[in-house]
mmCIF file of C-alpha atoms and ligand atoms in Angstrom:
data_model
loop_
_atom_site.group_PDB
_atom_site.id
_atom_site.type_symbol
_atom_site.label_atom_id
_atom_site.label_comp_id
_atom_site.label_asym_id
_atom_site.label_seq_id
_atom_site.Cartn_x
_atom_site.Cartn_y
_atom_site.Cartn_z
ATOM 1 C CA MET H 1357 0.798 68.897 -2.778
ATOM 2 C CA THR H 1358 3.501 70.392 -1.342
ATOM 3 C CA SER H 1359 7.474 70.019 -2.409
ATOM 4 C CA ALA H 1360 8.696 68.478 0.761
ATOM 5 C CA PRO H 1361 10.113 65.100 -0.168
ATOM 6 C CA GLY H 1362 8.127 62.201 1.357
ATOM 7 C CA LEU H 1363 10.795 59.816 -0.519
ATOM 8 C CA VAL H 1364 14.084 60.182 -1.989
ATOM 9 C CA PHE H 1365 15.936 57.962 -4.134
ATOM 10 C CA ASP H 1366 18.994 59.913 -5.079
ATOM 11 C CA SER H 1367 21.331 57.559 -7.890
ATOM 12 C CA VAL H 1368 21.175 54.301 -6.050
ATOM 13 C CA GLU H 1369 23.216 51.460 -7.356
ATOM 14 C CA LYS H 1370 22.211 48.114 -5.586
ATOM 15 C CA SER H 1371 23.814 45.051 -6.470
ATOM 16 C CA TYR H 1372 23.536 41.152 -5.367
ATOM 17 C CA GLY H 1373 26.482 38.709 -4.884
ATOM 18 C CA SER H 1374 29.784 39.163 -4.720
ATOM 19 C CA SER H 1375 31.876 41.032 -7.606
ATOM 20 C CA ARG H 1376 32.763 38.431 -10.317
ATOM 21 C CA THR H 1377 28.923 37.114 -9.828
ATOM 22 C CA ALA H 1378 27.302 40.084 -8.904
ATOM 23 C CA VAL H 1379 23.663 40.800 -10.290
ATOM 24 C CA LYS H 1380 23.172 44.408 -10.702
ATOM 25 C CA ALA H 1381 19.395 45.076 -9.725
ATOM 26 C CA LEU H 1382 19.409 48.980 -10.045
ATOM 27 C CA THR H 1383 22.044 51.610 -11.553
ATOM 28 C CA ARG H 1384 21.317 55.020 -11.531
ATOM 29 C CA PHE H 1385 18.015 54.899 -10.016
ATOM 30 C CA SER H 1386 16.577 58.681 -8.964
ATOM 31 C CA LEU H 1387 12.939 59.190 -7.857
ATOM 32 C CA THR H 1388 11.443 61.540 -5.561
ATOM 33 C CA VAL H 1389 7.919 61.387 -4.231
ATOM 34 C CA ALA H 1390 6.420 64.605 -2.698
ATOM 35 C CA GLU H 1391 4.719 64.311 0.449
ATOM 36 C CA GLY H 1392 1.316 63.029 0.463
ATOM 37 C CA GLU H 1393 1.805 62.125 -3.459
ATOM 38 C CA PHE H 1394 1.290 58.773 -4.357
ATOM 39 C CA VAL H 1395 3.672 57.082 -6.968
ATOM 40 C CA ALA H 1396 2.894 53.909 -8.875
ATOM 41 C CA VAL H 1397 5.982 51.807 -10.721
ATOM 42 C CA LEU H 1398 5.648 49.727 -13.612
ATOM 43 C CA GLY H 1399 8.520 47.706 -14.706
ATOM 44 C CA PRO H 1400 9.031 44.264 -16.570
ATOM 45 C CA SER H 1401 9.597 41.321 -14.273
ATOM 46 C CA GLY H 1402 12.950 41.144 -12.815
ATOM 47 C CA CYS H 1403 14.153 44.646 -12.934
ATOM 48 C CA GLY H 1404 14.121 45.445 -9.572
ATOM 49 C CA LYS H 1405 11.339 46.704 -8.458
ATOM 50 C CA SER H 1406 10.847 45.302 -5.287
ATOM 51 C CA THR H 1407 14.562 45.897 -4.467
ATOM 52 C CA ALA H 1408 14.140 49.499 -4.738
ATOM 53 C CA LEU H 1409 11.224 48.913 -1.898
ATOM 54 C CA ARG H 1410 13.361 46.888 -0.015
ATOM 55 C CA VAL H 1411 16.365 49.479 -0.100
ATOM 56 C CA ALA H 1412 13.522 52.116 0.978
ATOM 57 C CA ALA H 1413 12.302 50.339 3.764
ATOM 58 C CA GLY H 1414 16.131 49.544 4.856
ATOM 59 C CA LEU H 1415 16.098 46.023 4.631
ATOM 60 C CA GLU H 1416 19.067 46.287 1.389
ATOM 61 C CA PRO H 1417 22.385 48.000 1.871
ATOM 62 C CA LEU H 1418 23.234 49.777 -1.029
ATOM 63 C CA ASP H 1419 26.532 50.023 -3.117
ATOM 64 C CA SER H 1420 26.416 54.045 -3.844
ATOM 65 C CA GLY H 1421 23.874 56.538 -3.778
ATOM 66 C CA ALA H 1422 21.114 57.522 -0.787
ATOM 67 C CA VAL H 1423 17.622 56.812 0.401
ATOM 68 C CA SER H 1424 15.661 59.069 2.706
ATOM 69 C CA VAL H 1425 12.168 58.690 3.703
ATOM 70 C CA ALA H 1426 10.206 61.485 5.176
ATOM 71 C CA GLY H 1427 13.568 63.475 5.514
ATOM 72 C CA GLU H 1428 15.280 60.308 7.800
ATOM 73 C CA SER H 1429 16.690 57.293 7.446
ATOM 74 C CA PRO H 1430 14.523 54.186 6.670
ATOM 75 C CA ALA H 1431 15.780 52.368 9.866
ATOM 76 C CA ARG H 1432 15.019 55.844 11.879
ATOM 77 C CA LEU H 1433 11.629 56.027 10.599
ATOM 78 C CA ILE H 1434 10.752 52.436 11.266
ATOM 79 C CA ARG H 1435 11.682 52.837 14.840
ATOM 80 C CA GLU H 1436 9.082 56.221 15.401
ATOM 81 C CA GLY H 1437 6.696 53.907 13.583
ATOM 82 C CA GLY H 1438 6.433 56.555 10.523
ATOM 83 C CA LEU H 1439 6.999 53.408 7.916
ATOM 84 C CA GLY H 1440 4.501 51.211 6.651
ATOM 85 C CA VAL H 1441 5.452 48.132 4.325
ATOM 86 C CA ALA H 1442 3.275 45.261 2.564
ATOM 87 C CA PHE H 1443 5.337 42.860 0.496
ATOM 88 C CA GLN H 1444 4.347 40.360 -1.384
ATOM 89 C CA ASP H 1445 5.925 37.676 0.904
ATOM 90 C CA ASN H 1446 3.356 39.135 3.380
ATOM 91 C CA ALA H 1447 5.206 37.911 6.991
ATOM 92 C CA LEU H 1448 2.057 37.585 9.134
ATOM 93 C CA LEU H 1449 3.285 35.661 12.654
ATOM 94 C CA PRO H 1450 1.357 32.156 12.049
ATOM 95 C CA TRP H 1451 0.548 31.799 15.706
ATOM 96 C CA LEU H 1452 -1.365 34.727 16.158
ATOM 97 C CA THR H 1453 -4.977 35.880 14.908
ATOM 98 C CA VAL H 1454 -5.816 38.552 12.553
ATOM 99 C CA ALA H 1455 -6.698 41.115 14.792
ATOM 100 C CA ALA H 1456 -3.318 40.552 16.691
ATOM 101 C CA ASN H 1457 -1.395 40.573 13.171
ATOM 102 C CA ILE H 1458 -2.634 43.682 12.364
ATOM 103 C CA GLU H 1459 -1.926 44.946 16.022
ATOM 104 C CA LEU H 1460 1.543 44.337 16.002
ATOM 105 C CA PRO H 1461 3.116 47.649 14.617
ATOM 106 C CA TYR H 1462 1.537 49.301 18.221
ATOM 107 C CA ARG H 1463 3.253 46.547 20.338
ATOM 108 C CA LEU H 1464 6.724 47.137 17.998
ATOM 109 C CA THR H 1465 7.043 50.575 18.665
ATOM 110 C CA GLY H 1466 5.413 50.186 22.099
ATOM 111 C CA ARG H 1467 2.169 52.156 21.761
ATOM 112 C CA PRO H 1468 -1.436 51.430 23.023
ATOM 113 C CA VAL H 1469 -3.521 49.599 20.436
ATOM 114 C CA ASP H 1470 -6.618 51.708 19.404
ATOM 115 C CA ARG H 1471 -8.889 48.537 19.114
ATOM 116 C CA GLY H 1472 -11.433 50.975 16.960
ATOM 117 C CA ARG H 1473 -8.486 51.794 14.437
ATOM 118 C CA VAL H 1474 -7.662 47.878 14.373
ATOM 119 C CA ALA H 1475 -11.525 47.262 13.739
ATOM 120 C CA GLU H 1476 -12.245 49.759 11.080
ATOM 121 C CA LEU H 1477 -9.127 48.245 8.965
ATOM 122 C CA ILE H 1478 -10.181 44.916 9.418
ATOM 123 C CA ALA H 1479 -13.649 45.889 8.228
ATOM 124 C CA LEU H 1480 -11.970 47.986 5.497
ATOM 125 C CA VAL H 1481 -10.209 44.841 4.205
ATOM 126 C CA GLY H 1482 -13.420 42.586 4.603
ATOM 127 C CA LEU H 1483 -12.453 40.308 7.147
ATOM 128 C CA SER H 1484 -14.532 41.092 10.172
ATOM 129 C CA ASP H 1485 -15.752 37.383 10.292
ATOM 130 C CA PHE H 1486 -12.017 36.190 10.653
ATOM 131 C CA ALA H 1487 -10.816 38.878 13.166
ATOM 132 C CA ALA H 1488 -10.256 35.747 15.388
ATOM 133 C CA SER H 1489 -8.722 33.246 12.927
ATOM 134 C CA ARG H 1490 -5.028 32.299 12.209
ATOM 135 C CA PRO H 1491 -3.508 33.032 9.067
ATOM 136 C CA SER H 1492 -3.250 29.314 8.164
ATOM 137 C CA GLN H 1493 -7.094 29.250 8.030
ATOM 138 C CA LEU H 1494 -7.264 32.182 5.216
ATOM 139 C CA SER H 1495 -7.034 32.199 1.710
ATOM 140 C CA GLY H 1496 -3.634 33.830 0.273
ATOM 141 C CA GLY H 1497 -5.582 36.729 -0.812
ATOM 142 C CA MET H 1498 -7.116 37.013 2.743
ATOM 143 C CA ARG H 1499 -3.487 36.858 4.181
ATOM 144 C CA GLN H 1500 -2.384 40.078 1.751
ATOM 145 C CA ARG H 1501 -5.219 41.742 2.770
ATOM 146 C CA VAL H 1502 -4.288 41.248 6.262
ATOM 147 C CA SER H 1503 -0.986 42.331 5.392
ATOM 148 C CA ILE H 1504 -2.611 45.933 3.963
ATOM 149 C CA ALA H 1505 -4.407 46.818 6.882
ATOM 150 C CA ARG H 1506 -1.179 46.280 9.641
ATOM 151 C CA SER H 1507 0.553 48.109 6.819
ATOM 152 C CA LEU H 1508 -1.746 51.277 7.291
ATOM 153 C CA VAL H 1509 -2.494 50.689 11.174
ATOM 154 C CA LEU H 1510 -0.537 53.235 12.492
ATOM 155 C CA SER H 1511 -1.334 55.987 9.625
ATOM 156 C CA PRO H 1512 2.340 55.742 8.421
ATOM 157 C CA ARG H 1513 3.707 59.208 6.961
ATOM 158 C CA VAL H 1514 5.492 56.617 4.368
ATOM 159 C CA LEU H 1515 3.511 53.474 2.830
ATOM 160 C CA LEU H 1516 5.724 50.891 0.600
ATOM 161 C CA LEU H 1517 3.297 48.510 -1.149
ATOM 162 C CA ASP H 1518 4.631 45.737 -3.351
ATOM 163 C CA GLU H 1519 2.055 44.005 -5.712
ATOM 164 C CA PRO H 1520 -0.119 44.035 -2.510
ATOM 165 C CA PHE H 1521 -3.305 42.926 -4.818
ATOM 166 C CA GLY H 1522 -1.030 40.481 -6.961
ATOM 167 C CA ALA H 1523 -3.158 37.537 -5.668
ATOM 168 C CA LEU H 1524 -6.733 39.042 -4.993
ATOM 169 C CA ASP H 1525 -9.786 38.073 -7.098
ATOM 170 C CA ALA H 1526 -10.173 40.853 -10.106
ATOM 171 C CA VAL H 1527 -13.868 41.931 -7.958
ATOM 172 C CA THR H 1528 -11.930 42.202 -4.393
ATOM 173 C CA ARG H 1529 -8.960 43.716 -6.290
ATOM 174 C CA HIS H 1530 -11.190 46.952 -7.660
ATOM 175 C CA ARG H 1531 -13.027 47.193 -4.402
ATOM 176 C CA LEU H 1532 -9.821 47.604 -2.615
ATOM 177 C CA ASN H 1533 -8.497 49.645 -5.015
ATOM 178 C CA THR H 1534 -11.129 52.192 -4.385
ATOM 179 C CA GLU H 1535 -11.116 51.796 -0.505
ATOM 180 C CA LEU H 1536 -7.486 52.515 -0.891
ATOM 181 C CA ALA H 1537 -7.907 55.385 -2.736
ATOM 182 C CA ARG H 1538 -10.250 56.688 -0.099
ATOM 183 C CA ILE H 1539 -8.582 56.237 3.034
ATOM 184 C CA LEU H 1540 -4.938 57.359 1.004
ATOM 185 C CA ASP H 1541 -6.735 60.320 0.144
ATOM 186 C CA ALA H 1542 -7.971 61.090 3.973
ATOM 187 C CA GLU H 1543 -4.432 60.190 5.336
ATOM 188 C CA ARG H 1544 -2.012 61.550 2.882
ATOM 189 C CA SER H 1545 0.401 58.642 3.416
ATOM 190 C CA THR H 1546 3.471 59.370 0.909
ATOM 191 C CA THR H 1547 2.993 56.120 -1.203
ATOM 192 C CA LEU H 1548 5.076 54.044 -3.381
ATOM 193 C CA LEU H 1549 3.073 50.962 -5.143
ATOM 194 C CA VAL H 1550 4.602 48.600 -7.012
ATOM 195 C CA THR H 1551 1.806 46.739 -9.452
ATOM 196 C CA HIS H 1552 2.081 44.628 -12.635
ATOM 197 C CA SER H 1553 -1.690 46.568 -13.641
ATOM 198 C CA VAL H 1554 -0.819 48.976 -15.671
ATOM 199 C CA GLU H 1555 -4.950 50.113 -15.043
ATOM 200 C CA GLU H 1556 -4.196 49.649 -11.110
ATOM 201 C CA ALA H 1557 -1.259 52.139 -11.384
ATOM 202 C CA VAL H 1558 -3.110 54.911 -13.133
ATOM 203 C CA PHE H 1559 -6.513 54.623 -11.182
ATOM 204 C CA LEU H 1560 -4.578 54.972 -7.856
ATOM 205 C CA ALA H 1561 -1.683 56.834 -8.478
ATOM 206 C CA ASP H 1562 -0.549 61.154 -9.023
ATOM 207 C CA ARG H 1563 2.369 60.086 -11.205
ATOM 208 C CA VAL H 1564 3.773 56.860 -12.710
ATOM 209 C CA VAL H 1565 7.052 55.758 -13.452
ATOM 210 C CA VAL H 1566 8.011 53.282 -15.576
ATOM 211 C CA MET H 1567 11.265 51.498 -15.070
ATOM 212 C CA THR H 1568 13.864 50.185 -17.846
ATOM 213 C CA GLY H 1569 14.476 46.416 -17.600
ATOM 214 C CA ARG H 1570 17.489 45.101 -15.249
ATOM 215 C CA PRO H 1571 19.315 47.010 -13.896
ATOM 216 C CA GLY H 1572 16.545 49.175 -13.276
ATOM 217 C CA ARG H 1573 16.121 52.538 -13.721
ATOM 218 C CA VAL H 1574 13.563 55.553 -14.510
ATOM 219 C CA LYS H 1575 12.655 55.360 -17.964
ATOM 220 C CA LEU H 1576 9.388 57.272 -18.003
ATOM 221 C CA GLU H 1577 7.109 59.468 -15.438
ATOM 222 C CA THR H 1578 3.777 60.703 -16.377
ATOM 223 C CA SER H 1579 1.806 62.586 -14.106
ATOM 224 C CA ILE H 1580 -2.035 61.347 -13.902
ATOM 225 C CA PRO H 1581 -4.703 64.662 -14.740
ATOM 226 C CA PHE H 1582 -7.020 63.379 -12.220
ATOM 227 C CA GLY H 1583 -7.953 64.701 -8.838
ATOM 228 C CA ARG H 1584 -8.210 62.317 -5.800
ATOM 229 C CA GLY H 1585 -11.570 60.540 -5.050
ATOM 230 C CA ARG H 1586 -11.878 58.796 -8.314
ATOM 231 C CA THR H 1587 -14.443 56.397 -8.987
ATOM 232 C CA LYS H 1588 -14.310 52.880 -11.252
ATOM 233 C CA GLU H 1589 -16.507 55.084 -14.035
ATOM 234 C CA ILE H 1590 -13.052 57.376 -15.085
ATOM 235 C CA GLN H 1591 -11.890 53.635 -15.725
ATOM 236 C CA THR H 1592 -13.797 53.822 -19.256
ATOM 237 C CA SER H 1593 -12.821 57.294 -20.149
ATOM 238 C CA GLY H 1594 -11.172 58.122 -23.548
ATOM 239 C CA ALA H 1595 -8.180 59.901 -21.050
ATOM 240 C CA PHE H 1596 -7.693 57.184 -18.928
ATOM 241 C CA LEU H 1597 -7.627 54.539 -21.539
ATOM 242 C CA ALA H 1598 -5.065 56.752 -23.679
ATOM 243 C CA ILE H 1599 -2.632 56.837 -20.638
ATOM 244 C CA VAL H 1600 -2.815 53.025 -20.248
ATOM 245 C CA ALA H 1601 -2.181 52.938 -23.830
ATOM 246 C CA GLU H 1602 0.935 54.796 -23.683
ATOM 247 C CA LEU H 1603 2.287 53.055 -20.639
ATOM 248 C CA THR H 1604 1.556 49.631 -21.882
ATOM 249 C CA ALA H 1605 3.627 50.947 -25.505
ATOM 250 C CA ALA H 1606 6.780 51.981 -22.795
ATOM 251 C CA LEU H 1607 6.483 48.674 -20.733
ATOM 252 C CA ASP H 1608 6.588 46.681 -24.194
ATOM 253 C CA ALA H 1609 9.639 48.552 -25.913
ATOM 254 C CA ASP H 1610 11.245 47.134 -23.012
ATOM 255 C CA ASP H 1611 10.741 43.402 -24.343
ATOM 256 C CA ALA H 1612 14.231 43.069 -25.440
ATOM 257 C CA ASP H 1613 15.769 44.328 -22.202
ATOM 258 C CA VAL H 1614 13.565 41.566 -20.135
ATOM 259 C CA ALA H 1615 16.237 39.581 -18.310
ATOM 260 C CA ALA H 1616 14.108 37.540 -15.869
HETATM 261 N N1 ADP G 279 18.257 38.142 -2.729
HETATM 262 C C1 ADP G 279 18.777 38.594 -3.766
HETATM 263 N N2 ADP G 279 19.863 37.457 -4.213
HETATM 264 C C2 ADP G 279 20.457 37.765 -5.410
HETATM 265 N N3 ADP G 279 19.567 38.438 -6.463
HETATM 266 C C3 ADP G 279 18.245 38.718 -6.156
HETATM 267 C C4 ADP G 279 17.976 39.036 -4.731
HETATM 268 N N4 ADP G 279 17.036 39.499 -5.090
HETATM 269 C C5 ADP G 279 16.791 40.089 -6.545
HETATM 270 N N5 ADP G 279 17.612 39.555 -6.994
HETATM 271 C C6 ADP G 279 17.815 39.770 -8.247
HETATM 272 O O1 ADP G 279 17.772 41.206 -8.969
HETATM 273 C C7 ADP G 279 17.086 41.605 -9.713
HETATM 274 C C8 ADP G 279 15.600 42.208 -9.426
HETATM 275 O O2 ADP G 279 14.812 41.918 -8.627
HETATM 276 P P1 ADP G 279 13.719 42.411 -8.165
HETATM 277 O O3 ADP G 279 14.048 43.769 -7.494
HETATM 278 O O4 ADP G 279 12.971 41.173 -6.888
HETATM 279 O O5 ADP G 279 12.688 42.363 -9.353
HETATM 280 P P2 ADP G 279 11.352 42.964 -9.713
HETATM 281 O O6 ADP G 279 10.874 43.217 -8.257
HETATM 282 O O7 ADP G 279 11.282 44.207 -10.581
HETATM 283 O O8 ADP G 279 10.580 41.583 -10.343
HETATM 284 C C9 ADP G 279 16.705 40.100 -10.112
HETATM 285 O O9 ADP G 279 17.313 39.686 -11.408
HETATM 286 C C10 ADP G 279 16.523 39.000 -8.993
HETATM 287 O O10 ADP G 279 16.795 37.758 -9.674
HETATM 288 MG MG1 MG G 280 8.894 41.797 -7.350
#
C-alpha cells in the first residue's frame, strides 16, 4: 500500500437545513483512505454515514472543511469516469435493460462500451439470464446487484458503496462479498464501504472505522490484520471473532447517543 491519498475528508462540517432548524450530520469528520485501501465504515443509524459518502461523491455542499478524491475534486473525478458509486437508492433507469444500465458510465463519459467487461460483471453479480430484463422485472436485491456492477464497470480509482448488500439474502451476500473481495484485490480501487454488518466490514476491509452518533465523526479505527484474498473460513477464526466483538462493543457504547 502506498501513502498517496486516495480519499481525504479534512475536518468536514455538514448540516442540513437553515440555521435555526439545522440538523448537524457531520462534525470534525476527518478520515484518510490510502490509495488502493479498502475502508469500511460502521456507525449507529442516522449518524451521517450516507452523508459522508454523498459528500465524497460531490452530491452535498460542505459547511466547512474539504474533501478530495484521488487528489481531485469529486466533480472532476466523476467527469473523468474515475469515481464509482453504488448507493442505497440505486438509481437505475427504468426504460433501459440491465446491460444498458451497466453500460451507462461509458456513455456518460463518452467512451466506447467494452461489452466483454459488461458481460463479465453481469456474470459476476449472477444476472447473466437477466441482461435483457428491465429493472421493474427484477427483485430489490437484483437491482442492487446491477448497481454494484455499474459502479465497477469503468474500474474506478475510487469506489463508494453505501450498504450495497443491504437487501440481499445471506447466501447471495456472502457470495458477492467473496467475489467483490477478489475483484477489488485485482483492481485496487480505493474503496469506502458503509455497512451495518460488522462481520462484512471485518471480512472485506483493510481498516474499519466506527463513527459516533450524530453528528458523526470518527470514534475508533482498527486495522484488520488479515491479508487480501480472504476466504470464508477466516470468519470462524478466533482472531476474526475477537475483532468483531471489539467493534460491536464500540458500536454499542454509542447507544445513548443514537439520534435516529
Ligand atoms: N436531505 C436531508 N435533509 C435533512 N436532513 C437529512 C438529509 N439527509 C440526512 N439527513 C439527516 O442527517 C442525519 C444523518 O443522515 P445519514 O447520513 O443518512 O445517516 P446514516 O446513513 O448514518 O443513517 C440524520 O439525522 C438524517 O435525518
Ligand atoms: Mg445511510
